PDB file of C-alpha atoms in Angstrom:
ATOM      1  CA  GLY A1440     -31.877 100.168 144.788  1.00 69.00           C
ATOM      2  CA  GLU A1441     -35.545  99.574 145.460  1.00 79.00           C
ATOM      3  CA  ASN A1442     -37.896  99.376 142.492  1.00 85.00           C
ATOM      4  CA  VAL A1443     -41.591 100.088 143.041  1.00 93.00           C
ATOM      5  CA  GLU A1444     -44.075  99.452 140.250  1.00 95.00           C
ATOM      6  CA  GLN A1445     -47.609 100.797 140.496  1.00 97.00           C
ATOM      7  CA  HIS A1446     -50.668  99.839 138.465  1.00 97.00           C
ATOM      8  CA  PRO A1447     -52.844 101.051 136.917  1.00 98.00           C
ATOM      9  CA  SER A1448     -51.546 104.468 135.897  1.00 97.00           C
ATOM     10  CA  THR A1449     -55.110 105.741 135.473  1.00 98.00           C
ATOM     11  CA  LEU A1450     -58.382 104.456 136.890  1.00 98.00           C
ATOM     12  CA  SER A1451     -61.933 105.657 136.331  1.00 98.00           C
ATOM     13  CA  VAL A1452     -64.769 104.374 138.497  1.00 98.00           C
ATOM     14  CA  GLN A1453     -68.387 105.290 139.012  1.00 98.00           C
ATOM     15  CA  GLU A1454     -69.265 106.951 142.276  1.00 98.00           C
ATOM     16  CA  GLY A1455     -70.059 104.284 144.849  1.00 98.00           C
ATOM     17  CA  ASP A1456     -67.896 101.615 143.225  1.00 98.00           C
ATOM     18  CA  SER A1457     -64.631 100.318 144.665  1.00 98.00           C
ATOM     19  CA  ALA A1458     -61.145 101.163 143.450  1.00 98.00           C
ATOM     20  CA  VAL A1459     -58.023  99.040 143.844  1.00 98.00           C
ATOM     21  CA  ILE A1460     -54.449 100.133 143.187  1.00 98.00           C
ATOM     22  CA  LYS A1461     -51.567  97.679 143.367  1.00 98.00           C
ATOM     23  CA  CYS A1462     -47.844  98.083 143.930  1.00 97.00           C
ATOM     24  CA  THR A1463     -45.031  95.592 143.688  1.00 97.00           C
ATOM     25  CA  TYR A1464     -41.583  96.088 145.152  1.00 94.00           C
ATOM     26  CA  SER A1465     -38.225  94.397 144.813  1.00 91.00           C
ATOM     27  CA  ASP A1466     -36.462  94.672 148.174  1.00 88.00           C
ATOM     28  CA  SER A1467     -37.479  91.812 150.461  1.00 85.00           C
ATOM     29  CA  ALA A1468     -36.107  93.807 153.407  1.00 86.00           C
ATOM     30  CA  SER A1469     -38.785  96.509 153.019  1.00 89.00           C
ATOM     31  CA  ASN A1470     -40.973  96.839 156.096  1.00 90.00           C
ATOM     32  CA  TYR A1471     -42.978 100.038 155.688  1.00 92.00           C
ATOM     33  CA  PHE A1472     -45.634 100.653 153.025  1.00 95.00           C
ATOM     34  CA  PRO A1473     -47.437 104.008 152.992  1.00 96.00           C
ATOM     35  CA  TRP A1474     -49.987 105.403 150.577  1.00 98.00           C
ATOM     36  CA  TYR A1475     -50.233 109.081 149.686  1.00 98.00           C
ATOM     37  CA  LYS A1476     -53.026 111.089 148.081  1.00 98.00           C
ATOM     38  CA  GLN A1477     -52.098 114.164 146.078  1.00 98.00           C
ATOM     39  CA  GLU A1478     -54.837 116.543 145.052  1.00 97.00           C
ATOM     40  CA  LEU A1479     -54.253 119.072 142.313  1.00 94.00           C
ATOM     41  CA  GLY A1480     -52.042 121.894 143.467  1.00 93.00           C
ATOM     42  CA  LYS A1481     -51.261 120.319 146.841  1.00 96.00           C
ATOM     43  CA  GLY A1482     -48.520 118.282 148.455  1.00 97.00           C
ATOM     44  CA  PRO A1483     -48.924 114.534 149.000  1.00 97.00           C
ATOM     45  CA  GLN A1484     -50.967 113.560 152.047  1.00 97.00           C
ATOM     46  CA  LEU A1485     -50.285 110.365 153.978  1.00 96.00           C
ATOM     47  CA  ILE A1486     -53.625 108.530 154.078  1.00 97.00           C
ATOM     48  CA  ILE A1487     -52.747 105.086 155.383  1.00 97.00           C
ATOM     49  CA  ASP A1488     -49.703 102.931 155.989  1.00 95.00           C
ATOM     50  CA  ILE A1489     -48.876  99.402 156.976  1.00 94.00           C
ATOM     51  CA  ARG A1490     -45.868  97.722 158.465  1.00 89.00           C
ATOM     52  CA  SER A1491     -44.728  94.202 157.712  1.00 81.00           C
ATOM     53  CA  ASN A1492     -45.976  92.707 160.956  1.00 77.00           C
ATOM     54  CA  VAL A1493     -49.612  92.999 159.784  1.00 79.00           C
ATOM     55  CA  GLY A1494     -51.377  91.859 156.612  1.00 89.00           C
ATOM     56  CA  GLU A1495     -54.248  94.343 156.454  1.00 94.00           C
ATOM     57  CA  LYS A1496     -55.182  97.705 157.895  1.00 94.00           C
ATOM     58  CA  LYS A1497     -58.442  99.621 157.542  1.00 96.00           C
ATOM     59  CA  ASP A1498     -59.454 103.208 158.131  1.00 94.00           C
ATOM     60  CA  GLN A1499     -63.093 103.870 157.294  1.00 96.00           C
ATOM     61  CA  ARG A1500     -63.421 103.508 153.495  1.00 97.00           C
ATOM     62  CA  ILE A1501     -59.762 102.824 152.792  1.00 98.00           C
ATOM     63  CA  ALA A1502     -57.731  99.712 153.450  1.00 98.00           C
ATOM     64  CA  VAL A1503     -54.272  98.462 152.621  1.00 97.00           C
ATOM     65  CA  THR A1504     -53.319  94.807 152.224  1.00 96.00           C
ATOM     66  CA  LEU A1505     -49.792  93.441 152.205  1.00 95.00           C
ATOM     67  CA  ASN A1506     -48.417  90.195 150.808  1.00 94.00           C
ATOM     68  CA  LYS A1507     -44.754  90.029 151.766  1.00 91.00           C
ATOM     69  CA  THR A1508     -44.221  86.661 150.136  1.00 91.00           C
ATOM     70  CA  ALA A1509     -45.315  87.982 146.762  1.00 93.00           C
ATOM     71  CA  LYS A1510     -43.873  91.454 147.486  1.00 93.00           C
ATOM     72  CA  HIS A1511     -46.969  93.407 146.675  1.00 94.00           C
ATOM     73  CA  PHE A1512     -49.405  95.634 148.516  1.00 96.00           C
ATOM     74  CA  SER A1513     -52.675  97.225 147.513  1.00 98.00           C
ATOM     75  CA  LEU A1514     -54.885 100.177 148.342  1.00 98.00           C
ATOM     76  CA  HIS A1515     -58.622  99.559 148.433  1.00 98.00           C
ATOM     77  CA  ILE A1516     -61.136 102.394 148.428  1.00 98.00           C
ATOM     78  CA  THR A1517     -64.776 101.438 148.902  1.00 98.00           C
ATOM     79  CA  GLU A1518     -67.884 103.513 148.211  1.00 98.00           C
ATOM     80  CA  THR A1519     -65.861 105.993 146.195  1.00 98.00           C
ATOM     81  CA  GLN A1520     -66.854 109.640 146.204  1.00 98.00           C
ATOM     82  CA  PRO A1521     -65.933 112.482 143.825  1.00 97.00           C
ATOM     83  CA  GLU A1522     -63.579 113.888 146.463  1.00 97.00           C
ATOM     84  CA  ASP A1523     -61.521 110.700 146.197  1.00 98.00           C
ATOM     85  CA  SER A1524     -60.410 111.894 142.746  1.00 98.00           C
ATOM     86  CA  ALA A1525     -56.663 112.525 143.000  1.00 98.00           C
ATOM     87  CA  VAL A1526     -53.291 110.981 142.225  1.00 98.00           C
ATOM     88  CA  TYR A1527     -52.318 108.178 144.600  1.00 98.00           C
ATOM     89  CA  PHE A1528     -48.722 107.138 145.266  1.00 98.00           C
ATOM     90  CA  CYS A1529     -47.501 104.027 147.022  1.00 98.00           C
ATOM     91  CA  ALA A1530     -44.061 103.942 148.625  1.00 96.00           C
ATOM     92  CA  THR A1531     -41.717 101.660 150.528  1.00 94.00           C
ATOM     93  CA  ASP A1532     -38.776 102.191 152.832  1.00 90.00           C
ATOM     94  CA  SER A1533     -35.539 101.551 150.985  1.00 73.00           C
ATOM     95  CA  GLY A1534     -31.902 102.425 150.692  1.00 53.00           C
ATOM     96  CA  GLY A1535     -31.391 102.806 154.390  1.00 58.00           C
ATOM     97  CA  TYR A1536     -31.166 106.072 156.320  1.00 60.00           C
ATOM     98  CA  GLN A1537     -34.891 106.703 156.604  1.00 70.00           C
ATOM     99  CA  LYS A1538     -35.580 107.097 152.885  1.00 85.00           C
ATOM    100  CA  VAL A1539     -38.679 105.955 151.033  1.00 90.00           C
ATOM    101  CA  THR A1540     -39.074 105.154 147.344  1.00 93.00           C
ATOM    102  CA  PHE A1541     -42.293 106.213 145.602  1.00 95.00           C
ATOM    103  CA  GLY A1542     -44.290 104.401 142.963  1.00 96.00           C
ATOM    104  CA  THR A1543     -45.168 106.012 139.651  1.00 96.00           C
ATOM    105  CA  GLY A1544     -48.636 107.131 140.707  1.00 97.00           C
ATOM    106  CA  THR A1545     -52.259 106.343 139.806  1.00 98.00           C
ATOM    107  CA  LYS A1546     -54.661 109.027 138.681  1.00 98.00           C
ATOM    108  CA  LEU A1547     -58.067 108.101 140.061  1.00 98.00           C
ATOM    109  CA  GLN A1548     -61.175 109.691 138.619  1.00 98.00           C
ATOM    110  CA  VAL A1549     -64.507 109.108 140.348  1.00 98.00           C
ATOM    111  CA  ILE A1550     -67.380 109.846 137.998  1.00 97.00           C
ATOM    112  CA  PRO A1551     -70.494 111.228 139.698  1.00 95.00           C
TER     113      PRO A1551
ATOM    114  CA  SER B  73     -48.956 115.619 162.295  1.00 83.00           C
ATOM    115  CA  ALA B  74     -46.672 118.606 161.880  1.00 90.00           C
ATOM    116  CA  VAL B  75     -47.866 121.635 159.947  1.00 95.00           C
ATOM    117  CA  ILE B  76     -45.431 122.466 157.157  1.00 97.00           C
ATOM    118  CA  SER B  77     -45.353 125.655 155.125  1.00 98.00           C
ATOM    119  CA  GLN B  78     -43.286 126.574 152.096  1.00 98.00           C
ATOM    120  CA  LYS B  79     -42.400 129.911 150.554  1.00 98.00           C
ATOM    121  CA  PRO B  80     -42.858 130.907 147.843  1.00 98.00           C
ATOM    122  CA  SER B  81     -45.856 128.858 146.762  1.00 98.00           C
ATOM    123  CA  ARG B  82     -44.975 129.507 143.120  1.00 98.00           C
ATOM    124  CA  ASP B  83     -42.556 131.568 141.090  1.00 98.00           C
ATOM    125  CA  ILE B  84     -41.581 132.288 137.523  1.00 98.00           C
ATOM    126  CA  CYS B  85     -37.846 132.822 137.120  1.00 97.00           C
ATOM    127  CA  GLN B  86     -35.455 133.733 134.355  1.00 97.00           C
ATOM    128  CA  ARG B  87     -32.886 131.297 133.064  1.00 98.00           C
ATOM    129  CA  GLY B  88     -29.526 131.641 134.840  1.00 98.00           C
ATOM    130  CA  THR B  89     -30.926 133.018 138.090  1.00 98.00           C
ATOM    131  CA  SER B  90     -31.303 131.295 141.470  1.00 98.00           C
ATOM    132  CA  LEU B  91     -34.291 130.785 143.737  1.00 98.00           C
ATOM    133  CA  THR B  92     -34.285 129.945 147.440  1.00 98.00           C
ATOM    134  CA  ILE B  93     -37.240 127.968 148.766  1.00 98.00           C
ATOM    135  CA  GLN B  94     -38.040 128.032 152.459  1.00 98.00           C
ATOM    136  CA  CYS B  95     -39.601 125.240 154.496  1.00 98.00           C
ATOM    137  CA  GLN B  96     -40.946 125.951 157.986  1.00 98.00           C
ATOM    138  CA  VAL B  97     -42.296 123.347 160.423  1.00 97.00           C
ATOM    139  CA  ASP B  98     -44.389 124.075 163.505  1.00 96.00           C
ATOM    140  CA  SER B  99     -42.513 121.542 165.650  1.00 95.00           C
ATOM    141  CA  GLN B 100     -38.947 120.360 166.012  1.00 94.00           C
ATOM    142  CA  VAL B 101     -38.004 117.521 163.684  1.00 93.00           C
ATOM    143  CA  THR B 102     -34.737 115.725 163.115  1.00 90.00           C
ATOM    144  CA  MET B 103     -35.154 114.582 159.531  1.00 90.00           C
ATOM    145  CA  MET B 104     -36.182 116.851 156.671  1.00 95.00           C
ATOM    146  CA  PHE B 105     -36.209 115.941 153.003  1.00 96.00           C
ATOM    147  CA  TRP B 106     -36.348 117.827 149.733  1.00 98.00           C
ATOM    148  CA  TYR B 107     -38.043 116.315 146.685  1.00 98.00           C
ATOM    149  CA  ARG B 108     -38.565 117.304 143.082  1.00 98.00           C
ATOM    150  CA  GLN B 109     -41.738 116.405 141.226  1.00 98.00           C
ATOM    151  CA  GLN B 110     -41.611 117.048 137.501  1.00 95.00           C
ATOM    152  CA  PRO B 111     -44.947 117.654 135.744  1.00 91.00           C
ATOM    153  CA  GLY B 112     -47.112 114.541 135.830  1.00 91.00           C
ATOM    154  CA  GLN B 113     -44.364 112.492 137.457  1.00 95.00           C
ATOM    155  CA  SER B 114     -43.601 110.848 140.766  1.00 96.00           C
ATOM    156  CA  LEU B 115     -41.473 112.235 143.561  1.00 97.00           C
ATOM    157  CA  THR B 116     -37.679 112.124 143.340  1.00 95.00           C
ATOM    158  CA  LEU B 117     -35.592 112.654 146.455  1.00 95.00           C
ATOM    159  CA  ILE B 118     -33.014 115.413 146.079  1.00 97.00           C
ATOM    160  CA  ALA B 119     -31.408 115.282 149.521  1.00 96.00           C
ATOM    161  CA  THR B 120     -31.855 114.570 153.206  1.00 94.00           C
ATOM    162  CA  ALA B 121     -31.186 117.470 155.557  1.00 93.00           C
ATOM    163  CA  ASN B 122     -30.369 116.897 159.206  1.00 86.00           C
ATOM    164  CA  GLN B 123     -29.764 119.765 161.576  1.00 83.00           C
ATOM    165  CA  GLY B 124     -26.100 120.264 162.376  1.00 80.00           C
ATOM    166  CA  SER B 125     -24.725 118.216 159.512  1.00 82.00           C
ATOM    167  CA  GLU B 126     -24.203 118.493 155.786  1.00 88.00           C
ATOM    168  CA  ALA B 127     -27.091 117.465 153.583  1.00 93.00           C
ATOM    169  CA  THR B 128     -26.867 114.044 151.957  1.00 93.00           C
ATOM    170  CA  TYR B 129     -27.555 114.207 148.217  1.00 95.00           C
ATOM    171  CA  GLU B 130     -29.005 111.504 146.009  1.00 93.00           C
ATOM    172  CA  SER B 131     -27.394 110.332 142.814  1.00 93.00           C
ATOM    173  CA  GLY B 132     -27.834 112.941 140.104  1.00 95.00           C
ATOM    174  CA  PHE B 133     -28.116 115.904 142.484  1.00 97.00           C
ATOM    175  CA  VAL B 134     -25.132 117.986 143.546  1.00 96.00           C
ATOM    176  CA  ILE B 135     -24.574 120.599 146.208  1.00 96.00           C
ATOM    177  CA  ASP B 136     -23.438 123.273 143.757  1.00 97.00           C
ATOM    178  CA  LYS B 137     -26.787 123.093 141.964  1.00 98.00           C
ATOM    179  CA  PHE B 138     -29.033 122.510 144.996  1.00 98.00           C
ATOM    180  CA  PRO B 139     -27.388 123.955 148.119  1.00 97.00           C
ATOM    181  CA  ILE B 140     -29.367 123.241 151.283  1.00 96.00           C
ATOM    182  CA  SER B 141     -29.290 124.872 154.685  1.00 94.00           C
ATOM    183  CA  ARG B 142     -30.665 123.448 157.929  1.00 94.00           C
ATOM    184  CA  PRO B 143     -29.919 126.023 160.628  1.00 92.00           C
ATOM    185  CA  ASN B 144     -32.305 124.609 163.258  1.00 93.00           C
ATOM    186  CA  LEU B 145     -34.872 121.891 163.919  1.00 94.00           C
ATOM    187  CA  THR B 146     -37.818 123.784 162.391  1.00 96.00           C
ATOM    188  CA  PHE B 147     -36.426 125.348 159.222  1.00 96.00           C
ATOM    189  CA  SER B 148     -34.615 124.493 156.011  1.00 97.00           C
ATOM    190  CA  THR B 149     -33.931 126.114 152.652  1.00 97.00           C
ATOM    191  CA  LEU B 150     -33.269 124.686 149.218  1.00 98.00           C
ATOM    192  CA  THR B 151     -31.682 126.860 146.542  1.00 98.00           C
ATOM    193  CA  VAL B 152     -32.041 126.033 142.871  1.00 98.00           C
ATOM    194  CA  SER B 153     -28.998 127.620 141.259  1.00 98.00           C
ATOM    195  CA  ASN B 154     -28.270 128.765 137.722  1.00 98.00           C
ATOM    196  CA  MET B 155     -31.720 127.664 136.618  1.00 98.00           C
ATOM    197  CA  SER B 156     -32.647 126.281 133.219  1.00 97.00           C
ATOM    198  CA  PRO B 157     -36.101 125.384 131.855  1.00 97.00           C
ATOM    199  CA  GLU B 158     -35.398 121.755 132.837  1.00 96.00           C
ATOM    200  CA  ASP B 159     -35.587 122.859 136.487  1.00 97.00           C
ATOM    201  CA  SER B 160     -39.268 123.692 136.092  1.00 97.00           C
ATOM    202  CA  SER B 161     -40.893 121.417 138.664  1.00 98.00           C
ATOM    203  CA  ILE B 162     -42.684 121.278 141.962  1.00 98.00           C
ATOM    204  CA  TYR B 163     -40.254 121.287 144.877  1.00 98.00           C
ATOM    205  CA  LEU B 164     -41.506 119.688 148.069  1.00 98.00           C
ATOM    206  CA  CYS B 165     -40.129 119.489 151.558  1.00 98.00           C
ATOM    207  CA  SER B 166     -41.131 116.785 153.979  1.00 97.00           C
ATOM    208  CA  VAL B 167     -40.449 115.868 157.580  1.00 96.00           C
ATOM    209  CA  GLU B 168     -40.262 112.531 159.288  1.00 92.00           C
ATOM    210  CA  GLU B 169     -42.468 111.755 162.290  1.00 88.00           C
ATOM    211  CA  GLY B 170     -42.084 108.216 163.511  1.00 78.00           C
ATOM    212  CA  ALA B 171     -40.106 105.602 161.631  1.00 79.00           C
ATOM    213  CA  TYR B 172     -40.256 106.458 157.934  1.00 84.00           C
ATOM    214  CA  GLU B 173     -43.561 108.390 158.206  1.00 89.00           C
ATOM    215  CA  GLN B 174     -43.147 111.485 156.051  1.00 93.00           C
ATOM    216  CA  TYR B 175     -45.433 114.496 155.919  1.00 96.00           C
ATOM    217  CA  PHE B 176     -45.211 116.978 153.088  1.00 97.00           C
ATOM    218  CA  GLY B 177     -45.491 120.683 152.652  1.00 98.00           C
ATOM    219  CA  PRO B 178     -47.732 122.198 149.960  1.00 98.00           C
ATOM    220  CA  GLY B 179     -44.914 122.520 147.451  1.00 98.00           C
ATOM    221  CA  THR B 180     -43.315 125.332 145.460  1.00 98.00           C
ATOM    222  CA  ARG B 181     -44.249 125.467 141.796  1.00 98.00           C
ATOM    223  CA  LEU B 182     -41.290 126.745 139.799  1.00 98.00           C
ATOM    224  CA  THR B 183     -41.377 127.774 136.161  1.00 98.00           C
ATOM    225  CA  VAL B 184     -38.118 128.752 134.479  1.00 98.00           C
ATOM    226  CA  THR B 185     -38.344 130.755 131.251  1.00 97.00           C
TER     227      THR B 185
END
């Protein structure tokens, strides 16, 4: 089955700095790459996604880049704010029948 | 996106008992999913629940332990049966809107003593 590796597992940045989280995947047939944000005590929230027909997608301070040749994709958060502190999960479609496989998660701490 | 609610939000249960978790969506959806998230861990898919058919379980999860109902396009239940402390987790339901786009409920935090 699909294997999704996510790095780093924890990340601390100063408020205003940028944060980058990277995921690698194994299935070359994967075509959908979402990112989720999970705040303490809440369910994961879909914050941005990208499909394999584009290389980059932006939404205000967040962006996702995709390199299908190298089988990796990254989440970029610029001008970080304390409210960006959360656990972030990447995921890819895999295994057929509408399933997605999640990465191991990155705990982001933004220090005021 | 759809608004998803879960009941209960949390519970503390005795070993050997069962708990049924409800998932309600404010719009009709074809695909619903149940996940388990152990403390500090990622999400693991338990099963996919489509209305009008039997749930499809992932490797390591069986119907006798995690029976699922999907009586209509806006509702599903997951039962955690004969619980042990190892079942202490967050249980999440999600729905699919658009190809592979999943939206999650707030989760049910289960502690088994």
